[in-house]
């Protein structure tokens, strides 16, 4: 072969380079590094907001003690020092896992978290199940019937569930399904008999559903689930409204894609196109907003747990607020802020694994 032939011969096309995993690991590392300033800002905001009320001792027992005794307690606790000095000391405690000791019952805040946190996590688990079961299918239905009667009704439903105050929907649930119809218990996480059997277990986990299975009595499992229905519906419908609108919006865009039109031309049924091919891309935005929804769930848990006497962190937080125990409030809110930051990190990593487009 001549040099001319060699120079003019078509070159063999190179195989496209596959994306390496380096981008993913850089993204994970970058998101992990961002946790530190996020937690720092959140903890700082909590500290400063709590200090707007003055020192916690005065806020808690200011009108119950003589001035000299009150001053002595403030000095013993170190709240007579400059705020900046208190802040530096508080940061040191937080980064060693010490969130303080409650004023009303003299318990470490970390112990309160360990004792009552499992109840809130269990409620969040039930809530997300309700949100997925209700929000995703209804969002798919609304997208399929775009700009028609079912779509309009479902959009109104989404707005109502999201905009209705949690305490109002909780009271309405109790009135209708607990008092009028008598279908579900009005309060608590389980009946007295079930709680006694759970407490008799060696090292109960605090997650009543798991512990109910451990008792070996399926009646206990049913009792725990029955008590969880109304709180989970109350909080879950609010989140379901968000999921419904997200799925609807993204599925409308997906249903207009070329591969969906190609499927229609080959005779694929509309039901199969919607349920098998179009809904998966629409789920990615839901995963990305779950982190934000966790913060909303924790905020809504305060009112939901108080309404249904579900003794979790929200219930305890309301108790400490009424007792004006701002050391406990500060510690619980700061630790919840850390949980939210970590949850967002985990959700970001899952979203990056599912959809590489979200990586930097």
PDB file of C-alpha atoms in Angstrom, residues 138-359:
ATOM      1  CA  UNK A 138     -51.792   9.377  41.418  1.00  0.00           C
ATOM      2  CA  UNK A 139     -49.045  11.413  39.746  1.00  0.00           C
ATOM      3  CA  UNK A 140     -48.905   8.872  36.927  1.00  0.00           C
ATOM      4  CA  UNK A 141     -52.682   9.020  36.580  1.00  0.00           C
ATOM      5  CA  UNK A 142     -52.670  12.826  36.502  1.00  0.00           C
ATOM      6  CA  UNK A 143     -50.014  12.831  33.767  1.00  0.00           C
ATOM      7  CA  UNK A 144     -51.943  10.322  31.672  1.00  0.00           C
ATOM      8  CA  UNK A 145     -55.142  12.410  31.896  1.00  0.00           C
ATOM      9  CA  UNK A 146     -53.319  15.702  31.416  1.00  0.00           C
ATOM     10  CA  UNK A 147     -55.593  18.778  31.337  1.00  0.00           C
ATOM     11  CA  UNK A 148     -58.706  16.634  31.748  1.00  0.00           C
ATOM     12  CA  UNK A 149     -61.069  16.125  34.660  1.00  0.00           C
ATOM     13  CA  UNK A 150     -59.056  13.535  36.633  1.00  0.00           C
ATOM     14  CA  UNK A 151     -55.905  15.659  36.259  1.00  0.00           C
ATOM     15  CA  UNK A 152     -57.622  18.780  37.588  1.00  0.00           C
ATOM     16  CA  UNK A 153     -59.110  16.858  40.535  1.00  0.00           C
ATOM     17  CA  UNK A 154     -55.772  15.300  41.441  1.00  0.00           C
ATOM     18  CA  UNK A 155     -53.960  18.647  41.258  1.00  0.00           C
ATOM     19  CA  UNK A 156     -56.530  20.126  43.647  1.00  0.00           C
ATOM     20  CA  UNK A 157     -56.046  17.103  45.915  1.00  0.00           C
ATOM     21  CA  UNK A 158     -52.248  17.646  45.881  1.00  0.00           C
ATOM     22  CA  UNK A 159     -52.609  21.320  46.765  1.00  0.00           C
ATOM     23  CA  UNK A 160     -55.049  20.582  49.594  1.00  0.00           C
ATOM     24  CA  UNK A 161     -52.933  17.826  51.140  1.00  0.00           C
ATOM     25  CA  UNK A 162     -49.802  19.963  51.010  1.00  0.00           C
ATOM     26  CA  UNK A 163     -51.400  23.205  52.204  1.00  0.00           C
ATOM     27  CA  UNK A 164     -53.572  21.812  55.011  1.00  0.00           C
ATOM     28  CA  UNK A 165     -51.906  22.285  58.426  1.00  0.00           C
ATOM     29  CA  UNK A 166     -50.748  18.984  59.869  1.00  0.00           C
ATOM     30  CA  UNK A 167     -52.447  19.507  63.228  1.00  0.00           C
ATOM     31  CA  UNK A 168     -55.790  20.208  61.493  1.00  0.00           C
ATOM     32  CA  UNK A 169     -55.623  17.135  59.250  1.00  0.00           C
ATOM     33  CA  UNK A 170     -54.565  15.061  62.264  1.00  0.00           C
ATOM     34  CA  UNK A 171     -57.533  16.202  64.335  1.00  0.00           C
ATOM     35  CA  UNK A 172     -59.814  15.586  61.349  1.00  0.00           C
ATOM     36  CA  UNK A 173     -58.422  12.050  60.952  1.00  0.00           C
ATOM     37  CA  UNK A 174     -59.011  11.346  64.631  1.00  0.00           C
ATOM     38  CA  UNK A 175     -62.544  12.698  64.501  1.00  0.00           C
ATOM     39  CA  UNK A 176     -63.635  10.830  61.368  1.00  0.00           C
ATOM     40  CA  UNK A 177     -61.745   7.526  61.543  1.00  0.00           C
ATOM     41  CA  UNK A 178     -61.227   7.293  65.289  1.00  0.00           C
ATOM     42  CA  UNK A 179     -64.359   8.768  66.895  1.00  0.00           C
ATOM     43  CA  UNK A 180     -67.130   8.569  64.290  1.00  0.00           C
ATOM     44  CA  UNK A 181     -66.161   5.335  62.538  1.00  0.00           C
ATOM     45  CA  UNK A 182     -64.051   3.788  65.305  1.00  0.00           C
ATOM     46  CA  UNK A 183     -61.733   2.097  62.824  1.00  0.00           C
ATOM     47  CA  UNK A 184     -58.389   3.101  64.333  1.00  0.00           C
ATOM     48  CA  UNK A 185     -56.953   3.955  67.781  1.00  0.00           C
ATOM     49  CA  UNK A 186     -56.852   7.627  68.676  1.00  0.00           C
ATOM     50  CA  UNK A 187     -53.402   7.857  70.240  1.00  0.00           C
ATOM     51  CA  UNK A 188     -50.227   6.065  71.242  1.00  0.00           C
ATOM     52  CA  UNK A 189     -47.912   3.677  69.418  1.00  0.00           C
ATOM     53  CA  UNK A 190     -49.535   0.482  70.707  1.00  0.00           C
ATOM     54  CA  UNK A 191     -52.065  -0.769  73.217  1.00  0.00           C
ATOM     55  CA  UNK A 192     -51.028  -1.346  76.829  1.00  0.00           C
ATOM     56  CA  UNK A 193     -50.899  -5.121  76.416  1.00  0.00           C
ATOM     57  CA  UNK A 194     -48.633  -4.913  73.381  1.00  0.00           C
ATOM     58  CA  UNK A 195     -46.341  -2.391  75.072  1.00  0.00           C
ATOM     59  CA  UNK A 196     -45.986  -4.676  78.102  1.00  0.00           C
ATOM     60  CA  UNK A 197     -44.998  -7.610  75.906  1.00  0.00           C
ATOM     61  CA  UNK A 198     -42.496  -5.444  74.042  1.00  0.00           C
ATOM     62  CA  UNK A 199     -40.966  -4.166  77.272  1.00  0.00           C
ATOM     63  CA  UNK A 200     -40.546  -7.766  78.460  1.00  0.00           C
ATOM     64  CA  UNK A 201     -38.254  -8.481  75.513  1.00  0.00           C
ATOM     65  CA  UNK A 202     -34.536  -8.514  76.130  1.00  0.00           C
ATOM     66  CA  UNK A 203     -33.048  -5.281  74.777  1.00  0.00           C
ATOM     67  CA  UNK A 204     -36.047  -3.885  72.868  1.00  0.00           C
ATOM     68  CA  UNK A 205     -34.946  -1.948  69.802  1.00  0.00           C
ATOM     69  CA  UNK A 206     -37.403   0.917  70.263  1.00  0.00           C
ATOM     70  CA  UNK A 207     -38.903   0.203  66.834  1.00  0.00           C
ATOM     71  CA  UNK A 208     -42.275  -1.187  67.825  1.00  0.00           C
ATOM     72  CA  UNK A 209     -42.905  -2.967  64.522  1.00  0.00           C
ATOM     73  CA  UNK A 210     -39.635  -4.899  64.795  1.00  0.00           C
ATOM     74  CA  UNK A 211     -40.192  -5.628  68.485  1.00  0.00           C
ATOM     75  CA  UNK A 212     -43.776  -6.750  67.800  1.00  0.00           C
ATOM     76  CA  UNK A 213     -42.441  -9.341  65.353  1.00  0.00           C
ATOM     77  CA  UNK A 214     -39.915 -10.398  67.985  1.00  0.00           C
ATOM     78  CA  UNK A 215     -42.720 -11.200  70.432  1.00  0.00           C
ATOM     79  CA  UNK A 216     -43.941 -13.884  68.021  1.00  0.00           C
ATOM     80  CA  UNK A 217     -47.530 -12.695  68.375  1.00  0.00           C
ATOM     81  CA  UNK A 218     -48.984 -11.426  65.093  1.00  0.00           C
ATOM     82  CA  UNK A 219     -51.776  -9.724  67.024  1.00  0.00           C
ATOM     83  CA  UNK A 220     -49.106  -7.375  68.411  1.00  0.00           C
ATOM     84  CA  UNK A 221     -47.899  -6.630  64.871  1.00  0.00           C
ATOM     85  CA  UNK A 222     -51.442  -5.800  63.795  1.00  0.00           C
ATOM     86  CA  UNK A 223     -51.928  -3.611  66.862  1.00  0.00           C
ATOM     87  CA  UNK A 224     -48.763  -1.603  66.127  1.00  0.00           C
ATOM     88  CA  UNK A 225     -49.787  -1.138  62.489  1.00  0.00           C
ATOM     89  CA  UNK A 226     -53.299  -0.041  63.447  1.00  0.00           C
ATOM     90  CA  UNK A 227     -51.879   2.631  65.771  1.00  0.00           C
ATOM     91  CA  UNK A 228     -49.555   3.835  62.985  1.00  0.00           C
ATOM     92  CA  UNK A 229     -52.241   4.303  60.314  1.00  0.00           C
ATOM     93  CA  UNK A 230     -53.638   7.702  61.305  1.00  0.00           C
ATOM     94  CA  UNK A 231     -50.292   9.409  62.134  1.00  0.00           C
ATOM     95  CA  UNK A 232     -48.730   8.037  58.947  1.00  0.00           C
ATOM     96  CA  UNK A 233     -51.695   9.169  56.836  1.00  0.00           C
ATOM     97  CA  UNK A 234     -51.643  12.626  58.407  1.00  0.00           C
ATOM     98  CA  UNK A 235     -47.988  13.231  57.669  1.00  0.00           C
ATOM     99  CA  UNK A 236     -47.778  11.037  54.568  1.00  0.00           C
ATOM    100  CA  UNK A 237     -50.527  12.785  52.611  1.00  0.00           C
ATOM    101  CA  UNK A 238     -48.661  16.078  52.911  1.00  0.00           C
ATOM    102  CA  UNK A 239     -45.581  14.490  51.341  1.00  0.00           C
ATOM    103  CA  UNK A 240     -47.715  12.590  48.826  1.00  0.00           C
ATOM    104  CA  UNK A 241     -48.956  15.924  47.454  1.00  0.00           C
ATOM    105  CA  UNK A 242     -45.356  16.898  46.656  1.00  0.00           C
ATOM    106  CA  UNK A 243     -44.616  13.525  45.022  1.00  0.00           C
ATOM    107  CA  UNK A 244     -47.841  13.682  42.986  1.00  0.00           C
ATOM    108  CA  UNK A 245     -46.945  17.013  41.427  1.00  0.00           C
ATOM    109  CA  UNK A 246     -43.343  15.980  40.755  1.00  0.00           C
ATOM    110  CA  UNK A 247     -44.321  12.713  39.075  1.00  0.00           C
ATOM    111  CA  UNK A 248     -47.026  14.423  37.023  1.00  0.00           C
ATOM    112  CA  UNK A 249     -44.709  17.168  35.763  1.00  0.00           C
ATOM    113  CA  UNK A 250     -41.865  14.829  34.852  1.00  0.00           C
ATOM    114  CA  UNK A 251     -44.062  12.159  33.302  1.00  0.00           C
ATOM    115  CA  UNK A 252     -45.725  14.743  31.047  1.00  0.00           C
ATOM    116  CA  UNK A 253     -42.256  15.554  29.712  1.00  0.00           C
ATOM    117  CA  UNK A 254     -41.353  11.867  29.414  1.00  0.00           C
ATOM    118  CA  UNK A 255     -44.556  10.929  27.586  1.00  0.00           C
ATOM    119  CA  UNK A 256     -43.562  13.376  24.835  1.00  0.00           C
ATOM    120  CA  UNK A 257     -40.199  11.699  24.198  1.00  0.00           C
ATOM    121  CA  UNK A 258     -39.394   9.993  20.901  1.00  0.00           C
ATOM    122  CA  UNK A 259     -39.033   6.514  22.373  1.00  0.00           C
ATOM    123  CA  UNK A 260     -42.569   6.747  23.775  1.00  0.00           C
ATOM    124  CA  UNK A 261     -43.888   7.757  20.326  1.00  0.00           C
ATOM    125  CA  UNK A 262     -41.898   4.899  18.824  1.00  0.00           C
ATOM    126  CA  UNK A 263     -43.535   2.498  21.272  1.00  0.00           C
ATOM    127  CA  UNK A 264     -46.963   3.748  20.328  1.00  0.00           C
ATOM    128  CA  UNK A 265     -46.203   3.239  16.650  1.00  0.00           C
ATOM    129  CA  UNK A 266     -45.267  -0.386  17.376  1.00  0.00           C
ATOM    130  CA  UNK A 267     -48.607  -0.949  19.092  1.00  0.00           C
ATOM    131  CA  UNK A 268     -47.444  -0.934  22.711  1.00  0.00           C
ATOM    132  CA  UNK A 269     -50.420  -0.292  24.997  1.00  0.00           C
ATOM    133  CA  UNK A 270     -50.746   3.048  26.779  1.00  0.00           C
ATOM    134  CA  UNK A 271     -50.876   1.282  30.136  1.00  0.00           C
ATOM    135  CA  UNK A 272     -47.549  -0.442  29.469  1.00  0.00           C
ATOM    136  CA  UNK A 273     -45.964   2.774  28.201  1.00  0.00           C
ATOM    137  CA  UNK A 274     -47.008   4.663  31.324  1.00  0.00           C
ATOM    138  CA  UNK A 275     -46.324   1.992  33.945  1.00  0.00           C
ATOM    139  CA  UNK A 276     -43.164   0.439  32.485  1.00  0.00           C
ATOM    140  CA  UNK A 277     -41.339   2.971  30.308  1.00  0.00           C
ATOM    141  CA  UNK A 278     -42.358   6.486  31.308  1.00  0.00           C
ATOM    142  CA  UNK A 279     -42.457   6.382  35.083  1.00  0.00           C
ATOM    143  CA  UNK A 280     -38.855   5.419  35.808  1.00  0.00           C
ATOM    144  CA  UNK A 281     -37.262   8.680  34.604  1.00  0.00           C
ATOM    145  CA  UNK A 282     -39.964  10.523  36.544  1.00  0.00           C
ATOM    146  CA  UNK A 283     -38.818   8.928  39.818  1.00  0.00           C
ATOM    147  CA  UNK A 284     -35.357  10.501  39.750  1.00  0.00           C
ATOM    148  CA  UNK A 285     -36.567  13.991  40.851  1.00  0.00           C
ATOM    149  CA  UNK A 286     -38.397  12.356  43.767  1.00  0.00           C
ATOM    150  CA  UNK A 287     -35.162  10.820  45.007  1.00  0.00           C
ATOM    151  CA  UNK A 288     -33.419  14.185  44.799  1.00  0.00           C
ATOM    152  CA  UNK A 289     -36.069  15.913  46.929  1.00  0.00           C
ATOM    153  CA  UNK A 290     -36.361  13.194  49.569  1.00  0.00           C
ATOM    154  CA  UNK A 291     -33.598  14.926  51.523  1.00  0.00           C
ATOM    155  CA  UNK A 292     -35.665  18.113  51.712  1.00  0.00           C
ATOM    156  CA  UNK A 293     -38.747  16.089  52.576  1.00  0.00           C
ATOM    157  CA  UNK A 294     -36.923  14.531  55.532  1.00  0.00           C
ATOM    158  CA  UNK A 295     -36.539  18.009  57.019  1.00  0.00           C
ATOM    159  CA  UNK A 296     -40.259  18.602  56.455  1.00  0.00           C
ATOM    160  CA  UNK A 297     -41.102  15.251  58.020  1.00  0.00           C
ATOM    161  CA  UNK A 298     -39.104  16.063  61.130  1.00  0.00           C
ATOM    162  CA  UNK A 299     -40.801  19.459  61.376  1.00  0.00           C
ATOM    163  CA  UNK A 300     -44.237  17.956  60.820  1.00  0.00           C
ATOM    164  CA  UNK A 301     -43.496  15.198  63.328  1.00  0.00           C
ATOM    165  CA  UNK A 302     -43.639  17.736  66.172  1.00  0.00           C
ATOM    166  CA  UNK A 303     -47.314  18.488  65.527  1.00  0.00           C
ATOM    167  CA  UNK A 304     -48.228  14.966  64.408  1.00  0.00           C
ATOM    168  CA  UNK A 305     -46.670  13.277  67.437  1.00  0.00           C
ATOM    169  CA  UNK A 306     -48.276  15.782  69.763  1.00  0.00           C
ATOM    170  CA  UNK A 307     -51.696  15.296  68.139  1.00  0.00           C
ATOM    171  CA  UNK A 308     -51.553  11.498  68.381  1.00  0.00           C
ATOM    172  CA  UNK A 309     -49.433  11.282  71.559  1.00  0.00           C
ATOM    173  CA  UNK A 310     -46.823   9.401  69.573  1.00  0.00           C
ATOM    174  CA  UNK A 311     -43.932   9.573  72.012  1.00  0.00           C
ATOM    175  CA  UNK A 312     -41.050  10.426  69.757  1.00  0.00           C
ATOM    176  CA  UNK A 313     -38.638  13.317  69.430  1.00  0.00           C
ATOM    177  CA  UNK A 314     -41.376  15.679  68.254  1.00  0.00           C
ATOM    178  CA  UNK A 315     -43.493  14.864  71.291  1.00  0.00           C
ATOM    179  CA  UNK A 316     -40.529  15.412  73.596  1.00  0.00           C
ATOM    180  CA  UNK A 317     -39.581  18.628  71.841  1.00  0.00           C
ATOM    181  CA  UNK A 318     -43.068  20.015  72.444  1.00  0.00           C
ATOM    182  CA  UNK A 319     -42.782  18.950  76.097  1.00  0.00           C
ATOM    183  CA  UNK A 320     -39.450  20.729  76.541  1.00  0.00           C
ATOM    184  CA  UNK A 321     -40.793  23.837  74.826  1.00  0.00           C
ATOM    185  CA  UNK A 322     -43.705  23.986  77.268  1.00  0.00           C
ATOM    186  CA  UNK A 323     -41.252  23.488  80.143  1.00  0.00           C
ATOM    187  CA  UNK A 324     -39.062  26.276  78.673  1.00  0.00           C
ATOM    188  CA  UNK A 325     -36.130  23.864  78.759  1.00  0.00           C
ATOM    189  CA  UNK A 326     -34.143  25.540  75.998  1.00  0.00           C
ATOM    190  CA  UNK A 327     -31.016  23.472  76.620  1.00  0.00           C
ATOM    191  CA  UNK A 328     -33.004  20.399  75.576  1.00  0.00           C
ATOM    192  CA  UNK A 329     -34.595  22.264  72.660  1.00  0.00           C
ATOM    193  CA  UNK A 330     -31.213  23.545  71.475  1.00  0.00           C
ATOM    194  CA  UNK A 331     -29.630  20.106  71.675  1.00  0.00           C
ATOM    195  CA  UNK A 332     -32.466  18.256  69.943  1.00  0.00           C
ATOM    196  CA  UNK A 333     -32.796  20.820  67.141  1.00  0.00           C
ATOM    197  CA  UNK A 334     -29.028  20.880  66.585  1.00  0.00           C
ATOM    198  CA  UNK A 335     -28.855  17.099  66.396  1.00  0.00           C
ATOM    199  CA  UNK A 336     -31.845  17.017  64.033  1.00  0.00           C
ATOM    200  CA  UNK A 337     -29.996  19.521  61.844  1.00  0.00           C
ATOM    201  CA  UNK A 338     -27.049  17.129  61.708  1.00  0.00           C
ATOM    202  CA  UNK A 339     -29.394  14.261  60.789  1.00  0.00           C
ATOM    203  CA  UNK A 340     -30.918  16.326  57.978  1.00  0.00           C
ATOM    204  CA  UNK A 341     -27.461  17.193  56.610  1.00  0.00           C
ATOM    205  CA  UNK A 342     -26.382  13.539  56.649  1.00  0.00           C
ATOM    206  CA  UNK A 343     -29.680  12.449  55.071  1.00  0.00           C
ATOM    207  CA  UNK A 344     -29.207  14.922  52.233  1.00  0.00           C
ATOM    208  CA  UNK A 345     -25.699  13.573  51.690  1.00  0.00           C
ATOM    209  CA  UNK A 346     -26.963   9.997  51.430  1.00  0.00           C
ATOM    210  CA  UNK A 347     -29.791  11.009  49.079  1.00  0.00           C
ATOM    211  CA  UNK A 348     -27.353  12.920  46.860  1.00  0.00           C
ATOM    212  CA  UNK A 349     -25.151   9.842  46.559  1.00  0.00           C
ATOM    213  CA  UNK A 350     -28.126   7.619  45.671  1.00  0.00           C
ATOM    214  CA  UNK A 351     -29.272  10.136  43.058  1.00  0.00           C
ATOM    215  CA  UNK A 352     -25.760  10.225  41.566  1.00  0.00           C
ATOM    216  CA  UNK A 353     -25.680   6.430  41.321  1.00  0.00           C
ATOM    217  CA  UNK A 354     -29.056   6.361  39.580  1.00  0.00           C
ATOM    218  CA  UNK A 355     -28.579   9.367  37.302  1.00  0.00           C
ATOM    219  CA  UNK A 356     -24.971  10.304  36.363  1.00  0.00           C
ATOM    220  CA  UNK A 357     -26.186  13.692  35.108  1.00  0.00           C
ATOM    221  CA  UNK A 358     -26.347  15.005  38.678  1.00  0.00           C
ATOM    222  CA  UNK A 359     -22.593  14.537  39.200  1.00  0.00           C
TER     223      UNK A 359
END
